[in-house]
Amino acid sequence: RCALHEDGFALWKITPDWGEGEPNHELRVIDLVAATAAAHVALWHTLLSHDLVGPIRARTCVSIDDPLPFLLTDPRALRTVAYTDMLWLCPFDVPALFSARSYRVDDSLVVALVDGDLEPVERWRVSPSGSVRTDDAPDLRVTRGALGALLLGGVTATELAAGRRVVGDAASLRRADVLFGWAPVAHCSTSF
C-alpha cells in the first residue's frame, strides 16, 4: 500500500492476524519520506489511522531526531528497539567535503586528522567560507571515523570526545558543537 503527498510518500504492508477473533494486524512501514513537516504529519496520520491494527513497525524510516513521539497523545507508546541509521562516511577528499557542507555559525576551527598515536597527519582551517590546509595548532584532533560523523553533523564533537575519537579543550569542543551541528540529523532510509 502507498500514500502520496505533494511533498512525500509512504509505503507499507499489513500482515493480517485475527488471533482468537481479536484483530491484531501488524502494519510494517517500508518507507516514509517527507520533504516538509506538513507532509510528515499527514503521512504518519494516515499510517496511525488504520483500524484493527495492533503493532506498527518501522525499521529504517524513523531517524533519531524524528518528531514522531510528539505527534502521539502518549509519546511513551513509541518503543525504539534498534537504531539503524543506514549511513556512514569514510572521508578521503576532506577539504572538498568540509567546503561542500553548510555550517550553523560564522566561525573557524583548525581540525587535524590524526593517526593511531594522535599525531596530526593533515590539518585544515574549516569555516563557512571553505577549508584550507594549514600548519596552525589544531583546535580538534579527530580520527577518520569521527571525521565522517563530524562532517555529517549527526553527533557533537563533545560526544565524540567522550568516546575518545576527538581531542580538544572544552572551549573548542563547544565551538565545534555549534559550528558542525545540524538539524535534522543526516539519515538514510534506503537499505543497501
PDB file of C-alpha atoms in Angstrom:
ATOM      1  CA  ARG A   1       0.000   0.000   0.000  1.00  0.00           C
ATOM      2  CA  CYS A   2       1.099   3.547  -0.508  1.00  0.00           C
ATOM      3  CA  ALA A   3       0.102   7.104   0.230  1.00  0.00           C
ATOM      4  CA  LEU A   4       1.247  10.052  -1.817  1.00  0.00           C
ATOM      5  CA  HIS A   5       1.538  13.588  -0.561  1.00  0.00           C
ATOM      6  CA  GLU A   6       2.553  16.617  -2.574  1.00  0.00           C
ATOM      7  CA  ASP A   7       5.810  16.639  -0.554  1.00  0.00           C
ATOM      8  CA  GLY A   8       6.353  12.970   0.251  1.00  0.00           C
ATOM      9  CA  PHE A   9       5.165   9.382   0.252  1.00  0.00           C
ATOM     10  CA  ALA A  10       4.737   6.362   2.497  1.00  0.00           C
ATOM     11  CA  LEU A  11       4.871   2.652   1.637  1.00  0.00           C
ATOM     12  CA  TRP A  12       3.598  -0.048   3.982  1.00  0.00           C
ATOM     13  CA  LYS A  13       2.107  -3.518   4.191  1.00  0.00           C
ATOM     14  CA  ILE A  14      -0.339  -5.038   6.632  1.00  0.00           C
ATOM     15  CA  THR A  15       0.029  -8.607   7.827  1.00  0.00           C
ATOM     16  CA  PRO A  16      -3.356  -9.953   8.939  1.00  0.00           C
ATOM     17  CA  ASP A  17      -3.613 -11.557  12.371  1.00  0.00           C
ATOM     18  CA  TRP A  18      -7.112 -12.391  13.580  1.00  0.00           C
ATOM     19  CA  GLY A  19      -5.781 -14.243  16.636  1.00  0.00           C
ATOM     20  CA  GLU A  20      -8.625 -15.670  18.685  1.00  0.00           C
ATOM     21  CA  GLY A  21     -11.164 -13.431  16.996  1.00  0.00           C
ATOM     22  CA  GLU A  22      -9.402 -10.286  18.210  1.00  0.00           C
ATOM     23  CA  PRO A  23      -7.775  -8.408  15.320  1.00  0.00           C
ATOM     24  CA  ASN A  24      -4.118  -7.645  15.901  1.00  0.00           C
ATOM     25  CA  HIS A  25      -2.912  -6.926  12.360  1.00  0.00           C
ATOM     26  CA  GLU A  26       0.669  -5.672  12.000  1.00  0.00           C
ATOM     27  CA  LEU A  27       1.417  -2.620   9.889  1.00  0.00           C
ATOM     28  CA  ARG A  28       5.018  -2.548   8.701  1.00  0.00           C
ATOM     29  CA  VAL A  29       6.231   0.788   7.343  1.00  0.00           C
ATOM     30  CA  ILE A  30       8.578   0.102   4.438  1.00  0.00           C
ATOM     31  CA  ASP A  31       9.431   3.714   3.685  1.00  0.00           C
ATOM     32  CA  LEU A  32       8.274   7.178   4.653  1.00  0.00           C
ATOM     33  CA  VAL A  33       9.873  10.206   3.046  1.00  0.00           C
ATOM     34  CA  ALA A  34       8.668  13.729   3.725  1.00  0.00           C
ATOM     35  CA  ALA A  35      10.254  16.948   2.481  1.00  0.00           C
ATOM     36  CA  THR A  36       8.148  19.138   4.786  1.00  0.00           C
ATOM     37  CA  ALA A  37       6.802  18.966   8.342  1.00  0.00           C
ATOM     38  CA  ALA A  38       3.233  19.075   6.995  1.00  0.00           C
ATOM     39  CA  ALA A  39       3.880  16.036   4.766  1.00  0.00           C
ATOM     40  CA  HIS A  40       5.492  14.194   7.689  1.00  0.00           C
ATOM     41  CA  VAL A  41       2.427  14.782   9.905  1.00  0.00           C
ATOM     42  CA  ALA A  42      -0.052  13.890   7.144  1.00  0.00           C
ATOM     43  CA  LEU A  43       1.708  10.645   6.217  1.00  0.00           C
ATOM     44  CA  TRP A  44       2.040   9.490   9.826  1.00  0.00           C
ATOM     45  CA  HIS A  45      -1.603  10.408  10.424  1.00  0.00           C
ATOM     46  CA  THR A  46      -2.544   8.117   7.521  1.00  0.00           C
ATOM     47  CA  LEU A  47      -0.477   5.252   8.937  1.00  0.00           C
ATOM     48  CA  LEU A  48      -1.656   5.685  12.524  1.00  0.00           C
ATOM     49  CA  SER A  49      -5.336   5.873  11.469  1.00  0.00           C
ATOM     50  CA  HIS A  50      -5.674   2.270  10.278  1.00  0.00           C
ATOM     51  CA  ASP A  51      -8.431   0.327  12.038  1.00  0.00           C
ATOM     52  CA  LEU A  52      -7.830  -3.094  13.574  1.00  0.00           C
ATOM     53  CA  VAL A  53      -4.045  -2.663  13.585  1.00  0.00           C
ATOM     54  CA  GLY A  54      -2.030  -3.733  16.593  1.00  0.00           C
ATOM     55  CA  PRO A  55       1.688  -3.051  16.296  1.00  0.00           C
ATOM     56  CA  ILE A  56       3.064  -0.589  13.778  1.00  0.00           C
ATOM     57  CA  ARG A  57       6.711  -1.275  12.983  1.00  0.00           C
ATOM     58  CA  ALA A  58       9.154   0.906  11.086  1.00  0.00           C
ATOM     59  CA  ARG A  59      12.696  -0.349  10.543  1.00  0.00           C
ATOM     60  CA  THR A  60      14.649   2.390   8.772  1.00  0.00           C
ATOM     61  CA  CYS A  61      12.383   5.361   8.107  1.00  0.00           C
ATOM     62  CA  VAL A  62      12.429   6.917  11.595  1.00  0.00           C
ATOM     63  CA  SER A  63      15.544   8.962  12.309  1.00  0.00           C
ATOM     64  CA  ILE A  64      16.942   9.524  15.785  1.00  0.00           C
ATOM     65  CA  ASP A  65      15.516  13.069  15.867  1.00  0.00           C
ATOM     66  CA  ASP A  66      12.165  12.271  14.226  1.00  0.00           C
ATOM     67  CA  PRO A  67       9.307  14.218  15.861  1.00  0.00           C
ATOM     68  CA  LEU A  68       7.034  11.145  15.748  1.00  0.00           C
ATOM     69  CA  PRO A  69       6.879  10.727  19.569  1.00  0.00           C
ATOM     70  CA  PHE A  70       5.482  14.251  19.865  1.00  0.00           C
ATOM     71  CA  LEU A  71       2.742  13.523  17.323  1.00  0.00           C
ATOM     72  CA  LEU A  72       1.372  10.836  19.644  1.00  0.00           C
ATOM     73  CA  THR A  73      -1.010  11.512  22.532  1.00  0.00           C
ATOM     74  CA  ASP A  74       1.287   9.331  24.651  1.00  0.00           C
ATOM     75  CA  PRO A  75       4.920   9.631  23.449  1.00  0.00           C
ATOM     76  CA  ARG A  76       5.792   6.637  25.650  1.00  0.00           C
ATOM     77  CA  ALA A  77       3.731   4.412  23.354  1.00  0.00           C
ATOM     78  CA  LEU A  78       6.636   4.526  20.914  1.00  0.00           C
ATOM     79  CA  ARG A  79       9.294   1.887  21.502  1.00  0.00           C
ATOM     80  CA  THR A  80      12.736   2.006  19.915  1.00  0.00           C
ATOM     81  CA  VAL A  81      14.244  -1.470  19.853  1.00  0.00           C
ATOM     82  CA  ALA A  82      17.100  -0.783  17.440  1.00  0.00           C
ATOM     83  CA  TYR A  83      18.679   2.146  15.707  1.00  0.00           C
ATOM     84  CA  THR A  84      19.700   1.542  12.101  1.00  0.00           C
ATOM     85  CA  ASP A  85      20.837   4.798  10.525  1.00  0.00           C
ATOM     86  CA  MET A  86      21.979   3.111   7.297  1.00  0.00           C
ATOM     87  CA  LEU A  87      24.543   5.853   6.839  1.00  0.00           C
ATOM     88  CA  TRP A  88      28.305   6.066   7.099  1.00  0.00           C
ATOM     89  CA  LEU A  89      31.007   8.193   5.602  1.00  0.00           C
ATOM     90  CA  CYS A  90      34.692   7.439   5.170  1.00  0.00           C
ATOM     91  CA  PRO A  91      36.126  10.798   4.077  1.00  0.00           C
ATOM     92  CA  PHE A  92      39.083  10.942   1.705  1.00  0.00           C
ATOM     93  CA  ASP A  93      38.756  14.308  -0.028  1.00  0.00           C
ATOM     94  CA  VAL A  94      38.357  16.076   3.305  1.00  0.00           C
ATOM     95  CA  PRO A  95      38.808  19.697   2.136  1.00  0.00           C
ATOM     96  CA  ALA A  96      36.134  19.229  -0.539  1.00  0.00           C
ATOM     97  CA  LEU A  97      33.741  17.694   1.983  1.00  0.00           C
ATOM     98  CA  PHE A  98      34.315  20.494   4.517  1.00  0.00           C
ATOM     99  CA  SER A  99      33.800  23.080   1.781  1.00  0.00           C
ATOM    100  CA  ALA A 100      30.617  21.428   0.456  1.00  0.00           C
ATOM    101  CA  ARG A 101      28.651  21.336   3.699  1.00  0.00           C
ATOM    102  CA  SER A 102      26.807  24.143   5.480  1.00  0.00           C
ATOM    103  CA  TYR A 103      27.569  25.484   8.943  1.00  0.00           C
ATOM    104  CA  ARG A 104      25.427  26.976  11.700  1.00  0.00           C
ATOM    105  CA  VAL A 105      27.665  29.940  12.584  1.00  0.00           C
ATOM    106  CA  ASP A 106      30.430  32.056  11.106  1.00  0.00           C
ATOM    107  CA  ASP A 107      33.436  30.677  12.982  1.00  0.00           C
ATOM    108  CA  SER A 108      36.595  28.775  12.095  1.00  0.00           C
ATOM    109  CA  LEU A 109      38.432  25.890  13.704  1.00  0.00           C
ATOM    110  CA  VAL A 110      41.629  24.058  12.881  1.00  0.00           C
ATOM    111  CA  VAL A 111      40.805  20.370  12.544  1.00  0.00           C
ATOM    112  CA  ALA A 112      43.601  17.804  12.424  1.00  0.00           C
ATOM    113  CA  LEU A 113      43.134  14.286  11.109  1.00  0.00           C
ATOM    114  CA  VAL A 114      45.169  12.041  13.397  1.00  0.00           C
ATOM    115  CA  ASP A 115      46.537   8.544  13.169  1.00  0.00           C
ATOM    116  CA  GLY A 116      46.650   5.963  15.976  1.00  0.00           C
ATOM    117  CA  ASP A 117      49.025   7.925  18.233  1.00  0.00           C
ATOM    118  CA  LEU A 118      47.021  11.193  17.889  1.00  0.00           C
ATOM    119  CA  GLU A 119      49.736  12.885  15.845  1.00  0.00           C
ATOM    120  CA  PRO A 120      48.280  15.140  13.152  1.00  0.00           C
ATOM    121  CA  VAL A 121      48.521  13.735   9.621  1.00  0.00           C
ATOM    122  CA  GLU A 122      46.724  16.623   7.910  1.00  0.00           C
ATOM    123  CA  ARG A 123      45.281  19.933   9.188  1.00  0.00           C
ATOM    124  CA  TRP A 124      42.590  22.204   7.783  1.00  0.00           C
ATOM    125  CA  ARG A 125      41.184  25.546   8.822  1.00  0.00           C
ATOM    126  CA  VAL A 126      37.460  24.971   8.465  1.00  0.00           C
ATOM    127  CA  SER A 127      34.928  27.788   8.143  1.00  0.00           C
ATOM    128  CA  PRO A 128      31.706  28.531   6.251  1.00  0.00           C
ATOM    129  CA  SER A 129      33.805  30.155   3.522  1.00  0.00           C
ATOM    130  CA  GLY A 130      35.726  26.943   2.837  1.00  0.00           C
ATOM    131  CA  SER A 131      38.516  24.690   4.002  1.00  0.00           C
ATOM    132  CA  VAL A 132      42.238  25.274   3.545  1.00  0.00           C
ATOM    133  CA  ARG A 133      45.314  23.361   4.650  1.00  0.00           C
ATOM    134  CA  THR A 134      47.227  24.946   7.490  1.00  0.00           C
ATOM    135  CA  ASP A 135      50.141  24.336   9.845  1.00  0.00           C
ATOM    136  CA  ASP A 136      48.389  26.130  12.733  1.00  0.00           C
ATOM    137  CA  ALA A 137      47.958  24.305  16.029  1.00  0.00           C
ATOM    138  CA  PRO A 138      44.795  22.178  15.917  1.00  0.00           C
ATOM    139  CA  ASP A 139      41.697  23.054  17.924  1.00  0.00           C
ATOM    140  CA  LEU A 140      40.488  19.488  17.423  1.00  0.00           C
ATOM    141  CA  ARG A 141      42.301  16.226  16.794  1.00  0.00           C
ATOM    142  CA  VAL A 142      39.957  13.826  15.020  1.00  0.00           C
ATOM    143  CA  THR A 143      40.150  10.175  13.941  1.00  0.00           C
ATOM    144  CA  ARG A 144      38.994   9.342  10.396  1.00  0.00           C
ATOM    145  CA  GLY A 145      35.864   7.587  11.711  1.00  0.00           C
ATOM    146  CA  ALA A 146      34.951  10.585  13.866  1.00  0.00           C
ATOM    147  CA  LEU A 147      35.634  12.908  10.949  1.00  0.00           C
ATOM    148  CA  GLY A 148      32.842  11.238   8.971  1.00  0.00           C
ATOM    149  CA  ALA A 149      30.403  11.758  11.866  1.00  0.00           C
ATOM    150  CA  LEU A 150      31.527  15.364  12.302  1.00  0.00           C
ATOM    151  CA  LEU A 151      31.054  16.083   8.596  1.00  0.00           C
ATOM    152  CA  LEU A 152      27.520  14.630   8.624  1.00  0.00           C
ATOM    153  CA  GLY A 153      26.630  16.608  11.761  1.00  0.00           C
ATOM    154  CA  GLY A 154      24.719  13.789  13.447  1.00  0.00           C
ATOM    155  CA  VAL A 155      26.800  13.759  16.605  1.00  0.00           C
ATOM    156  CA  THR A 156      28.502  16.524  18.539  1.00  0.00           C
ATOM    157  CA  ALA A 157      32.244  16.940  18.934  1.00  0.00           C
ATOM    158  CA  THR A 158      31.681  16.748  22.700  1.00  0.00           C
ATOM    159  CA  GLU A 159      30.028  13.323  22.311  1.00  0.00           C
ATOM    160  CA  LEU A 160      32.859  12.153  20.064  1.00  0.00           C
ATOM    161  CA  ALA A 161      35.380  13.395  22.648  1.00  0.00           C
ATOM    162  CA  ALA A 162      33.590  11.395  25.348  1.00  0.00           C
ATOM    163  CA  GLY A 163      34.003   8.360  23.065  1.00  0.00           C
ATOM    164  CA  ARG A 164      37.744   9.115  22.711  1.00  0.00           C
ATOM    165  CA  ARG A 165      37.509   9.880  18.995  1.00  0.00           C
ATOM    166  CA  VAL A 166      38.081  13.624  19.233  1.00  0.00           C
ATOM    167  CA  VAL A 167      40.543  15.519  21.405  1.00  0.00           C
ATOM    168  CA  GLY A 168      40.146  19.208  22.162  1.00  0.00           C
ATOM    169  CA  ASP A 169      39.748  21.558  25.096  1.00  0.00           C
ATOM    170  CA  ALA A 170      36.252  22.309  26.431  1.00  0.00           C
ATOM    171  CA  ALA A 171      36.014  25.678  24.649  1.00  0.00           C
ATOM    172  CA  SER A 172      36.997  24.199  21.257  1.00  0.00           C
ATOM    173  CA  LEU A 173      34.545  21.343  21.684  1.00  0.00           C
ATOM    174  CA  ARG A 174      31.693  23.767  22.444  1.00  0.00           C
ATOM    175  CA  ARG A 175      32.578  25.862  19.387  1.00  0.00           C
ATOM    176  CA  ALA A 176      32.744  22.722  17.234  1.00  0.00           C
ATOM    177  CA  ASP A 177      29.353  21.567  18.559  1.00  0.00           C
ATOM    178  CA  VAL A 178      27.783  24.791  17.305  1.00  0.00           C
ATOM    179  CA  LEU A 179      29.792  25.051  14.063  1.00  0.00           C
ATOM    180  CA  PHE A 180      29.198  21.454  12.896  1.00  0.00           C
ATOM    181  CA  GLY A 181      25.748  20.915  14.413  1.00  0.00           C
ATOM    182  CA  TRP A 182      22.894  20.338  12.007  1.00  0.00           C
ATOM    183  CA  ALA A 183      19.201  19.548  12.058  1.00  0.00           C
ATOM    184  CA  PRO A 184      17.632  17.383  11.007  1.00  0.00           C
ATOM    185  CA  VAL A 185      20.194  14.679  11.625  1.00  0.00           C
ATOM    186  CA  ALA A 186      21.531  13.025   8.471  1.00  0.00           C
ATOM    187  CA  HIS A 187      19.596   9.817   7.878  1.00  0.00           C
ATOM    188  CA  CYS A 188      19.321   7.276   5.075  1.00  0.00           C
ATOM    189  CA  SER A 189      16.104   5.269   4.912  1.00  0.00           C
ATOM    190  CA  THR A 190      17.186   3.143   1.943  1.00  0.00           C
ATOM    191  CA  SER A 191      18.693  -0.235   2.715  1.00  0.00           C
ATOM    192  CA  PHE A 192      21.608  -1.236   0.510  1.00  0.00           C
TER     193      PHE A 192
END
